Amino acid sequence: MNTSTQFASPLDPSQALINEICPAGEPWVKAIKRGQTFRIVDLEGNQAVDTLFYNAHDALERYSATDTISRQKKLYLTAGSELYSNFGNVMLTITADTCGRHDTLGGACAAESNTVRYALEKFPMHSCRDNFLHALAHDPLCQQLGMSKRDLPSNINFFMNVPVTESGGLEFADGVSAPGKYVEMRAEMDVVVLISNCPQLNNPCNAYNPTPIRLLIWD
Ligand SMILES: [Zn+2]
């Protein structure tokens, strides 16, 4: 597994317009303008950050895993990856990445998948799908765009390690991230980002210990 390719960013956090913490297990929504740079910092390491992007003017255009994977002919994301929409437009370009690899396939955890994968008693546990649905229903930016639970496509899992086996299987493996690793991307259109800072406790995607992340935006 090659995770050694790393690209650091020259941007100074003290100059950022937005510099916020999203606590472990919580959602986070923000508008990012075309040309702005967005950074997600894995503060304590091995934290899966489930992320969706929407066109800030028309939420029917949104991040598309299939377009992104087929255009770059590669399953993982890192510096240089372009994040494509379902309309075939580049939404963001990853410009820096000190982790080296991010997942496009694992999807978001949900009460339903937790019961199927782990145990019936896991049903009440908080999940990324809960975070997404709550934000879609209650966040002012999502409300402005008229979004609802219909607007939930497949998400990116930043910092999450989902290796694909030789036979095409998926595994949820120990993370490849570490405290302070970050991924940074330039918005190529006005977007709304919707994050679930994953609360999953049943697999190693968060090292069984969900932790906070830092979100920064620069002009
Ligand atoms: Zn999750």
PDB file of C-alpha atoms and ligand atoms in Angstrom:
ATOM      1  CA  MET A   1       0.000   0.000   0.000  1.00  0.00           C
ATOM      2  CA  ASN A   2       1.569   3.237  -1.115  1.00  0.00           C
ATOM      3  CA  THR A   3       0.604   6.138   1.128  1.00  0.00           C
ATOM      4  CA  SER A   4       3.955   7.855   0.976  1.00  0.00           C
ATOM      5  CA  THR A   5       3.070  10.575  -1.533  1.00  0.00           C
ATOM      6  CA  GLN A   6       2.493  13.689   0.537  1.00  0.00           C
ATOM      7  CA  PHE A   7       1.991  17.283  -0.486  1.00  0.00           C
ATOM      8  CA  ALA A   8       2.120  19.950   2.229  1.00  0.00           C
ATOM      9  CA  SER A   9       0.425  23.346   1.896  1.00  0.00           C
ATOM     10  CA  PRO A  10       2.039  26.773   2.299  1.00  0.00           C
ATOM     11  CA  LEU A  11      -1.178  28.291   3.700  1.00  0.00           C
ATOM     12  CA  ASP A  12      -1.024  29.805   7.192  1.00  0.00           C
ATOM     13  CA  PRO A  13      -3.902  28.841   9.538  1.00  0.00           C
ATOM     14  CA  SER A  14      -3.674  32.244  11.255  1.00  0.00           C
ATOM     15  CA  GLN A  15      -4.725  33.840   7.925  1.00  0.00           C
ATOM     16  CA  ALA A  16      -7.794  31.623   7.436  1.00  0.00           C
ATOM     17  CA  LEU A  17     -11.265  33.193   7.171  1.00  0.00           C
ATOM     18  CA  ILE A  18     -12.862  30.199   8.845  1.00  0.00           C
ATOM     19  CA  ASN A  19     -11.098  28.188  11.531  1.00  0.00           C
ATOM     20  CA  GLU A  20     -13.525  25.974  13.417  1.00  0.00           C
ATOM     21  CA  ILE A  21     -13.591  22.708  15.315  1.00  0.00           C
ATOM     22  CA  CYS A  22     -16.213  20.080  14.567  1.00  0.00           C
ATOM     23  CA  PRO A  23     -16.560  17.859  17.651  1.00  0.00           C
ATOM     24  CA  ALA A  24     -16.405  14.069  17.409  1.00  0.00           C
ATOM     25  CA  GLY A  25     -19.582  12.592  15.970  1.00  0.00           C
ATOM     26  CA  GLU A  26     -21.143  15.908  14.860  1.00  0.00           C
ATOM     27  CA  PRO A  27     -22.231  17.330  11.487  1.00  0.00           C
ATOM     28  CA  TRP A  28     -20.788  20.530   9.919  1.00  0.00           C
ATOM     29  CA  VAL A  29     -22.090  22.568   6.976  1.00  0.00           C
ATOM     30  CA  LYS A  30     -20.481  25.563   5.247  1.00  0.00           C
ATOM     31  CA  ALA A  31     -20.477  27.437   1.951  1.00  0.00           C
ATOM     32  CA  ILE A  32     -17.139  27.558   0.080  1.00  0.00           C
ATOM     33  CA  LYS A  33     -16.785  30.064  -2.755  1.00  0.00           C
ATOM     34  CA  ARG A  34     -15.080  29.343  -6.061  1.00  0.00           C
ATOM     35  CA  GLY A  35     -11.334  29.961  -5.635  1.00  0.00           C
ATOM     36  CA  GLN A  36     -11.357  29.503  -1.863  1.00  0.00           C
ATOM     37  CA  THR A  37      -9.294  26.747  -0.263  1.00  0.00           C
ATOM     38  CA  PHE A  38     -10.749  24.302   2.226  1.00  0.00           C
ATOM     39  CA  ARG A  39      -8.715  22.202   4.648  1.00  0.00           C
ATOM     40  CA  ILE A  40      -9.797  19.340   6.914  1.00  0.00           C
ATOM     41  CA  VAL A  41      -7.372  18.505   9.741  1.00  0.00           C
ATOM     42  CA  ASP A  42      -7.476  15.094  11.439  1.00  0.00           C
ATOM     43  CA  LEU A  43      -6.543  16.515  14.853  1.00  0.00           C
ATOM     44  CA  GLU A  44      -6.009  13.293  16.799  1.00  0.00           C
ATOM     45  CA  GLY A  45      -5.565  10.794  13.955  1.00  0.00           C
ATOM     46  CA  ASN A  46      -7.558   7.963  12.345  1.00  0.00           C
ATOM     47  CA  GLN A  47     -10.814   9.891  12.173  1.00  0.00           C
ATOM     48  CA  ALA A  48     -13.135   9.195   9.226  1.00  0.00           C
ATOM     49  CA  VAL A  49     -14.650  12.412   7.852  1.00  0.00           C
ATOM     50  CA  ASP A  50     -17.721  11.592   5.737  1.00  0.00           C
ATOM     51  CA  THR A  51     -18.094  14.444   3.251  1.00  0.00           C
ATOM     52  CA  LEU A  52     -20.538  15.567   0.560  1.00  0.00           C
ATOM     53  CA  PHE A  53     -20.355  18.546  -1.804  1.00  0.00           C
ATOM     54  CA  TYR A  54     -23.222  20.320  -3.580  1.00  0.00           C
ATOM     55  CA  ASN A  55     -23.346  23.123  -6.125  1.00  0.00           C
ATOM     56  CA  ALA A  56     -24.217  26.104  -3.900  1.00  0.00           C
ATOM     57  CA  HIS A  57     -26.753  27.343  -6.467  1.00  0.00           C
ATOM     58  CA  ASP A  58     -28.353  24.046  -7.500  1.00  0.00           C
ATOM     59  CA  ALA A  59     -28.144  21.096  -5.123  1.00  0.00           C
ATOM     60  CA  LEU A  60     -29.162  18.690  -7.892  1.00  0.00           C
ATOM     61  CA  GLU A  61     -25.522  18.975  -8.917  1.00  0.00           C
ATOM     62  CA  ARG A  62     -23.442  17.175  -6.292  1.00  0.00           C
ATOM     63  CA  TYR A  63     -20.279  15.139  -5.751  1.00  0.00           C
ATOM     64  CA  SER A  64     -20.358  11.926  -7.740  1.00  0.00           C
ATOM     65  CA  ALA A  65     -18.157   9.018  -6.695  1.00  0.00           C
ATOM     66  CA  THR A  66     -18.630   7.221 -10.010  1.00  0.00           C
ATOM     67  CA  ASP A  67     -17.711  10.252 -12.144  1.00  0.00           C
ATOM     68  CA  THR A  68     -14.692  10.961  -9.930  1.00  0.00           C
ATOM     69  CA  ILE A  69     -13.412   7.372  -9.956  1.00  0.00           C
ATOM     70  CA  SER A  70     -13.909   6.818 -13.687  1.00  0.00           C
ATOM     71  CA  ARG A  71     -12.366  10.175 -14.678  1.00  0.00           C
ATOM     72  CA  GLN A  72      -9.197   9.641 -12.632  1.00  0.00           C
ATOM     73  CA  LYS A  73      -9.164   5.866 -13.247  1.00  0.00           C
ATOM     74  CA  LYS A  74      -8.329   5.340  -9.599  1.00  0.00           C
ATOM     75  CA  LEU A  75     -10.279   4.421  -6.474  1.00  0.00           C
ATOM     76  CA  TYR A  76      -8.438   6.515  -3.903  1.00  0.00           C
ATOM     77  CA  LEU A  77      -8.189  10.286  -3.594  1.00  0.00           C
ATOM     78  CA  THR A  78      -5.059  12.318  -2.924  1.00  0.00           C
ATOM     79  CA  ALA A  79      -3.300  15.517  -4.085  1.00  0.00           C
ATOM     80  CA  GLY A  80      -4.123  16.114  -7.743  1.00  0.00           C
ATOM     81  CA  SER A  81      -7.500  14.347  -7.562  1.00  0.00           C
ATOM     82  CA  GLU A  82     -10.386  16.267  -9.095  1.00  0.00           C
ATOM     83  CA  LEU A  83     -13.760  15.786  -7.445  1.00  0.00           C
ATOM     84  CA  TYR A  84     -16.387  15.554 -10.184  1.00  0.00           C
ATOM     85  CA  SER A  85     -20.106  16.230  -9.995  1.00  0.00           C
ATOM     86  CA  ASN A  86     -22.914  14.156 -11.446  1.00  0.00           C
ATOM     87  CA  PHE A  87     -23.081  16.820 -14.191  1.00  0.00           C
ATOM     88  CA  GLY A  88     -19.493  16.087 -15.198  1.00  0.00           C
ATOM     89  CA  ASN A  89     -17.998  19.305 -13.793  1.00  0.00           C
ATOM     90  CA  VAL A  90     -14.967  19.566 -11.509  1.00  0.00           C
ATOM     91  CA  MET A  91     -16.234  20.787  -8.122  1.00  0.00           C
ATOM     92  CA  LEU A  92     -12.943  20.839  -6.213  1.00  0.00           C
ATOM     93  CA  THR A  93      -9.299  19.895  -6.772  1.00  0.00           C
ATOM     94  CA  ILE A  94      -7.231  18.378  -3.958  1.00  0.00           C
ATOM     95  CA  THR A  95      -4.172  20.623  -3.725  1.00  0.00           C
ATOM     96  CA  ALA A  96      -2.423  19.296  -0.612  1.00  0.00           C
ATOM     97  CA  ASP A  97      -2.569  16.052   1.315  1.00  0.00           C
ATOM     98  CA  THR A  98      -0.334  14.930   4.164  1.00  0.00           C
ATOM     99  CA  CYS A  99      -2.316  11.714   4.757  1.00  0.00           C
ATOM    100  CA  GLY A 100      -1.891  10.308   1.250  1.00  0.00           C
ATOM    101  CA  ARG A 101      -5.095   8.389   0.654  1.00  0.00           C
ATOM    102  CA  HIS A 102      -8.837   8.837   1.073  1.00  0.00           C
ATOM    103  CA  ASP A 103     -11.742   6.477   0.438  1.00  0.00           C
ATOM    104  CA  THR A 104     -14.408   6.787  -2.260  1.00  0.00           C
ATOM    105  CA  LEU A 105     -16.269   3.493  -1.699  1.00  0.00           C
ATOM    106  CA  GLY A 106     -17.039   2.828   1.969  1.00  0.00           C
ATOM    107  CA  GLY A 107     -20.105   5.079   2.162  1.00  0.00           C
ATOM    108  CA  ALA A 108     -21.638   6.400   5.357  1.00  0.00           C
ATOM    109  CA  CYS A 109     -22.470   4.387   8.460  1.00  0.00           C
ATOM    110  CA  ALA A 110     -26.163   4.061   9.283  1.00  0.00           C
ATOM    111  CA  ALA A 111     -28.373   2.452  11.918  1.00  0.00           C
ATOM    112  CA  GLU A 112     -29.348  -0.118   9.303  1.00  0.00           C
ATOM    113  CA  SER A 113     -25.799  -1.043   8.262  1.00  0.00           C
ATOM    114  CA  ASN A 114     -24.725  -1.174  11.915  1.00  0.00           C
ATOM    115  CA  THR A 115     -27.392  -3.795  12.651  1.00  0.00           C
ATOM    116  CA  VAL A 116     -26.562  -5.852   9.547  1.00  0.00           C
ATOM    117  CA  ARG A 117     -22.801  -5.718  10.038  1.00  0.00           C
ATOM    118  CA  TYR A 118     -22.553  -5.883  13.825  1.00  0.00           C
ATOM    119  CA  ALA A 119     -25.637  -6.615  15.977  1.00  0.00           C
ATOM    120  CA  LEU A 120     -29.315  -5.751  16.316  1.00  0.00           C
ATOM    121  CA  GLU A 121     -28.555  -3.896  19.561  1.00  0.00           C
ATOM    122  CA  LYS A 122     -26.454  -1.390  17.561  1.00  0.00           C
ATOM    123  CA  PHE A 123     -29.571   0.137  16.016  1.00  0.00           C
ATOM    124  CA  PRO A 124     -29.836   3.164  18.381  1.00  0.00           C
ATOM    125  CA  MET A 125     -26.153   4.121  17.955  1.00  0.00           C
ATOM    126  CA  HIS A 126     -25.552   7.511  16.361  1.00  0.00           C
ATOM    127  CA  SER A 127     -24.439   7.332  12.720  1.00  0.00           C
ATOM    128  CA  CYS A 128     -23.240   9.453   9.807  1.00  0.00           C
ATOM    129  CA  ARG A 129     -26.571   8.979   8.071  1.00  0.00           C
ATOM    130  CA  ASP A 130     -28.263  10.475  11.175  1.00  0.00           C
ATOM    131  CA  ASN A 131     -25.901  13.469  10.971  1.00  0.00           C
ATOM    132  CA  PHE A 132     -26.543  13.959   7.243  1.00  0.00           C
ATOM    133  CA  LEU A 133     -30.315  13.679   7.637  1.00  0.00           C
ATOM    134  CA  HIS A 134     -30.350  16.078  10.581  1.00  0.00           C
ATOM    135  CA  ALA A 135     -28.300  18.670   8.701  1.00  0.00           C
ATOM    136  CA  LEU A 136     -30.353  18.290   5.509  1.00  0.00           C
ATOM    137  CA  ALA A 137     -33.528  18.903   7.507  1.00  0.00           C
ATOM    138  CA  HIS A 138     -32.353  21.661   9.862  1.00  0.00           C
ATOM    139  CA  ASP A 139     -29.251  23.462   8.619  1.00  0.00           C
ATOM    140  CA  PRO A 140     -30.117  26.900   7.126  1.00  0.00           C
ATOM    141  CA  LEU A 141     -27.844  26.409   4.075  1.00  0.00           C
ATOM    142  CA  CYS A 142     -29.454  23.044   3.300  1.00  0.00           C
ATOM    143  CA  GLN A 143     -32.903  24.544   3.819  1.00  0.00           C
ATOM    144  CA  GLN A 144     -32.101  27.409   1.424  1.00  0.00           C
ATOM    145  CA  LEU A 145     -31.251  24.843  -1.236  1.00  0.00           C
ATOM    146  CA  GLY A 146     -34.500  22.993  -0.579  1.00  0.00           C
ATOM    147  CA  MET A 147     -32.662  19.820   0.314  1.00  0.00           C
ATOM    148  CA  SER A 148     -34.138  16.739   1.974  1.00  0.00           C
ATOM    149  CA  LYS A 149     -33.263  13.095   2.568  1.00  0.00           C
ATOM    150  CA  ARG A 150     -33.470  12.587  -1.190  1.00  0.00           C
ATOM    151  CA  ASP A 151     -30.239  14.567  -1.461  1.00  0.00           C
ATOM    152  CA  LEU A 152     -27.928  11.957  -0.015  1.00  0.00           C
ATOM    153  CA  PRO A 153     -25.504  10.564  -2.609  1.00  0.00           C
ATOM    154  CA  SER A 154     -22.435   8.408  -1.923  1.00  0.00           C
ATOM    155  CA  ASN A 155     -19.905  10.331   0.130  1.00  0.00           C
ATOM    156  CA  ILE A 156     -16.149  10.673   0.369  1.00  0.00           C
ATOM    157  CA  ASN A 157     -14.521   9.296   3.509  1.00  0.00           C
ATOM    158  CA  PHE A 158     -11.530  11.521   4.092  1.00  0.00           C
ATOM    159  CA  PHE A 159      -8.755   9.820   6.124  1.00  0.00           C
ATOM    160  CA  MET A 160     -10.596   6.480   6.033  1.00  0.00           C
ATOM    161  CA  ASN A 161      -8.789   3.326   4.950  1.00  0.00           C
ATOM    162  CA  VAL A 162     -10.927   0.993   2.824  1.00  0.00           C
ATOM    163  CA  PRO A 163      -8.502  -1.246   0.939  1.00  0.00           C
ATOM    164  CA  VAL A 164      -9.858  -3.160  -2.050  1.00  0.00           C
ATOM    165  CA  THR A 165      -8.774  -6.804  -2.114  1.00  0.00           C
ATOM    166  CA  GLU A 166      -7.438  -8.552  -5.202  1.00  0.00           C
ATOM    167  CA  SER A 167     -10.838 -10.176  -5.741  1.00  0.00           C
ATOM    168  CA  GLY A 168     -12.584  -6.796  -5.522  1.00  0.00           C
ATOM    169  CA  GLY A 169     -13.737  -6.986  -1.897  1.00  0.00           C
ATOM    170  CA  LEU A 170     -13.780  -4.033   0.494  1.00  0.00           C
ATOM    171  CA  GLU A 171     -12.215  -4.049   3.941  1.00  0.00           C
ATOM    172  CA  PHE A 172     -12.532  -1.489   6.724  1.00  0.00           C
ATOM    173  CA  ALA A 173      -8.983  -1.440   7.982  1.00  0.00           C
ATOM    174  CA  ASP A 174      -6.886   0.414  10.515  1.00  0.00           C
ATOM    175  CA  GLY A 175      -6.421   4.030   9.536  1.00  0.00           C
ATOM    176  CA  VAL A 176      -3.442   5.381   7.628  1.00  0.00           C
ATOM    177  CA  SER A 177      -3.846   8.862   9.090  1.00  0.00           C
ATOM    178  CA  ALA A 178      -2.215  10.333  12.191  1.00  0.00           C
ATOM    179  CA  PRO A 179      -2.592  13.385  14.464  1.00  0.00           C
ATOM    180  CA  GLY A 180      -2.345  16.623  12.488  1.00  0.00           C
ATOM    181  CA  LYS A 181      -2.617  15.094   9.005  1.00  0.00           C
ATOM    182  CA  TYR A 182      -4.694  17.171   6.647  1.00  0.00           C
ATOM    183  CA  VAL A 183      -6.230  17.297   3.201  1.00  0.00           C
ATOM    184  CA  GLU A 184      -6.761  20.554   1.355  1.00  0.00           C
ATOM    185  CA  MET A 185      -8.778  21.398  -1.762  1.00  0.00           C
ATOM    186  CA  ARG A 186      -9.558  24.373  -3.967  1.00  0.00           C
ATOM    187  CA  ALA A 187     -13.190  24.996  -4.876  1.00  0.00           C
ATOM    188  CA  GLU A 188     -13.650  25.185  -8.660  1.00  0.00           C
ATOM    189  CA  MET A 189     -17.274  26.316  -8.219  1.00  0.00           C
ATOM    190  CA  ASP A 190     -19.350  27.729  -5.353  1.00  0.00           C
ATOM    191  CA  VAL A 191     -20.113  24.696  -3.195  1.00  0.00           C
ATOM    192  CA  VAL A 192     -21.791  23.741   0.039  1.00  0.00           C
ATOM    193  CA  VAL A 193     -19.878  21.146   2.041  1.00  0.00           C
ATOM    194  CA  LEU A 194     -21.774  18.776   4.324  1.00  0.00           C
ATOM    195  CA  ILE A 195     -19.672  16.765   6.767  1.00  0.00           C
ATOM    196  CA  SER A 196     -20.427  14.049   9.247  1.00  0.00           C
ATOM    197  CA  ASN A 197     -17.481  13.673  11.598  1.00  0.00           C
ATOM    198  CA  CYS A 198     -18.111   9.948  11.890  1.00  0.00           C
ATOM    199  CA  PRO A 199     -19.369   8.648  15.285  1.00  0.00           C
ATOM    200  CA  GLN A 200     -18.811   4.968  14.339  1.00  0.00           C
ATOM    201  CA  LEU A 201     -17.616   2.770  17.243  1.00  0.00           C
ATOM    202  CA  ASN A 202     -17.992  -0.698  15.696  1.00  0.00           C
ATOM    203  CA  ASN A 203     -15.085  -0.796  13.242  1.00  0.00           C
ATOM    204  CA  PRO A 204     -11.554   0.611  13.198  1.00  0.00           C
ATOM    205  CA  CYS A 205     -12.354   3.552  10.871  1.00  0.00           C
ATOM    206  CA  ASN A 206     -12.100   5.909  13.882  1.00  0.00           C
ATOM    207  CA  ALA A 207      -9.727   3.688  15.856  1.00  0.00           C
ATOM    208  CA  TYR A 208     -12.814   2.943  18.059  1.00  0.00           C
ATOM    209  CA  ASN A 209     -12.507   6.488  19.381  1.00  0.00           C
ATOM    210  CA  PRO A 210     -14.173   9.296  17.390  1.00  0.00           C
ATOM    211  CA  THR A 211     -12.243  12.563  17.735  1.00  0.00           C
ATOM    212  CA  PRO A 212     -12.654  16.226  16.681  1.00  0.00           C
ATOM    213  CA  ILE A 213     -11.511  17.740  13.395  1.00  0.00           C
ATOM    214  CA  ARG A 214     -10.515  21.288  12.413  1.00  0.00           C
ATOM    215  CA  LEU A 215     -12.000  22.993   9.341  1.00  0.00           C
ATOM    216  CA  LEU A 216     -10.310  25.964   7.687  1.00  0.00           C
ATOM    217  CA  ILE A 217     -11.205  28.127   4.688  1.00  0.00           C
ATOM    218  CA  TRP A 218      -8.892  30.657   3.006  1.00  0.00           C
ATOM    219  CA  ASP A 219      -9.670  33.241   0.342  1.00  0.00           C
TER     220      ASP A 219
HETATM  221 ZN    ZN B   1     -19.841   7.110  10.023  1.00  0.00          ZN
END
